[in-house]
Amino acid sequence: MATDSTCDDLYRQALDAALNCDWDKALEINLRLSKLLPGNTECLNRLAKSYFELGKYTLAKKIYSQVLEIDPYNTIAQKNIKKISSFKKNANGLNHNGGGNGLLKASLSPSLFLEEPGVTKIVNLVKVAEPQKLLTLSPGSIVNLIAKKRGISVVDSYNQYLGALPDDSAHHLQKLISGGNKYQVIIKSVKNNGLSILIREVFRSKKFKNQASFLDESRVLAYSSDNISLMKEMPEDDTGEEASDSSL
């Protein structure tokens, strides 16, 4: 009989494997857990997630269906069955990689992750959702910004909360969005209790035609208050003698 400590240890291993995108290992561990904890919907959802990430959509759907037999109102299983059904409807012509994770990869373009000065910005979210929710996410997935009176939240395609922008980024983007700018947001990376997104300007309002959405970080650093203070404290060197001495 499995002990609680054994299951907890396996759960941590499965979580680490998933966060490292080692889905073969995650599948192996979640299969063990599903045998130790038969009927556990949380465990079955993680098992189905592993199958899904490995491109085994039929098996993933089968496990999610088992979850719904146990808990008909399980939202994770409901959403993912819809997602898998949607993939199958649109599969023609998309999977060119000979199976495996091809369909998921085919839907992503490497250009999505390219960073462009002034046009893109990577942001680490704050107040992120629980790890179980983060594990349902994948890099490259499109998410949405929801502007509120006090900040900007990030939600998935089902309008479920994922995290929030830091105050400085939120305040800056609120002005640009209210002025007519439009942005595409994708998941950059998923970590344990952490989520980063890439925000890309896709439309610039005439109001901001000469204003980049995001300042170059090196320029921000060069003109930060700390650096300006240091520059003021540095003695002027008219002769260059001290500089040549220090280089010896």
PDB file of N, CA and C in Angstrom, residues 6 14 78 85 177 179 199 205-206 219:
ATOM      1  N   THR A   6       5.329   8.581  -0.070  1.00  0.00           N
ATOM      2  CA  THR A   6       5.685   8.064  -1.399  1.00  0.00           C
ATOM      3  C   THR A   6       4.946   8.825  -2.487  1.00  0.00           C
ATOM      4  N   ALA A  14       6.890  14.366 -10.598  1.00  0.00           N
ATOM      5  CA  ALA A  14       6.055  14.591 -11.785  1.00  0.00           C
ATOM      6  C   ALA A  14       5.946  16.074 -12.093  1.00  0.00           C
ATOM      7  N   GLN A  78     -13.101  19.085 -18.824  1.00  0.00           N
ATOM      8  CA  GLN A  78     -14.045  19.632 -19.799  1.00  0.00           C
ATOM      9  C   GLN A  78     -13.333  20.488 -20.843  1.00  0.00           C
ATOM     10  N   SER A  85     -10.749  18.038 -29.224  1.00  0.00           N
ATOM     11  CA  SER A  85     -11.723  17.937 -30.309  1.00  0.00           C
ATOM     12  C   SER A  85     -11.478  19.012 -31.353  1.00  0.00           C
ATOM     13  N   ILE A 177      -2.729  51.142 -24.431  1.00  0.00           N
ATOM     14  CA  ILE A 177      -3.929  50.426 -24.878  1.00  0.00           C
ATOM     15  C   ILE A 177      -5.117  51.375 -24.973  1.00  0.00           C
ATOM     16  N   GLY A 179      -4.968  54.366 -25.598  1.00  0.00           N
ATOM     17  CA  GLY A 179      -4.705  55.270 -26.714  1.00  0.00           C
ATOM     18  C   GLY A 179      -4.857  54.618 -28.072  1.00  0.00           C
ATOM     19  N   ILE A 199       5.124  40.102 -24.698  1.00  0.00           N
ATOM     20  CA  ILE A 199       4.128  41.043 -25.213  1.00  0.00           C
ATOM     21  C   ILE A 199       4.673  41.656 -26.497  1.00  0.00           C
ATOM     22  N   SER A 205      -1.127  53.026 -32.658  1.00  0.00           N
ATOM     23  CA  SER A 205      -2.053  54.122 -32.926  1.00  0.00           C
ATOM     24  C   SER A 205      -1.306  55.344 -33.460  1.00  0.00           C
ATOM     25  N   LYS A 206      -1.986  56.144 -34.265  1.00  0.00           N
ATOM     26  CA  LYS A 206      -1.384  57.379 -34.779  1.00  0.00           C
ATOM     27  C   LYS A 206      -0.924  58.277 -33.630  1.00  0.00           C
ATOM     28  N   ARG A 219      19.104  51.448 -22.402  1.00  0.00           N
ATOM     29  CA  ARG A 219      18.918  52.897 -22.323  1.00  0.00           C
ATOM     30  C   ARG A 219      18.268  53.277 -21.001  1.00  0.00           C
TER      31      ARG A 219
END
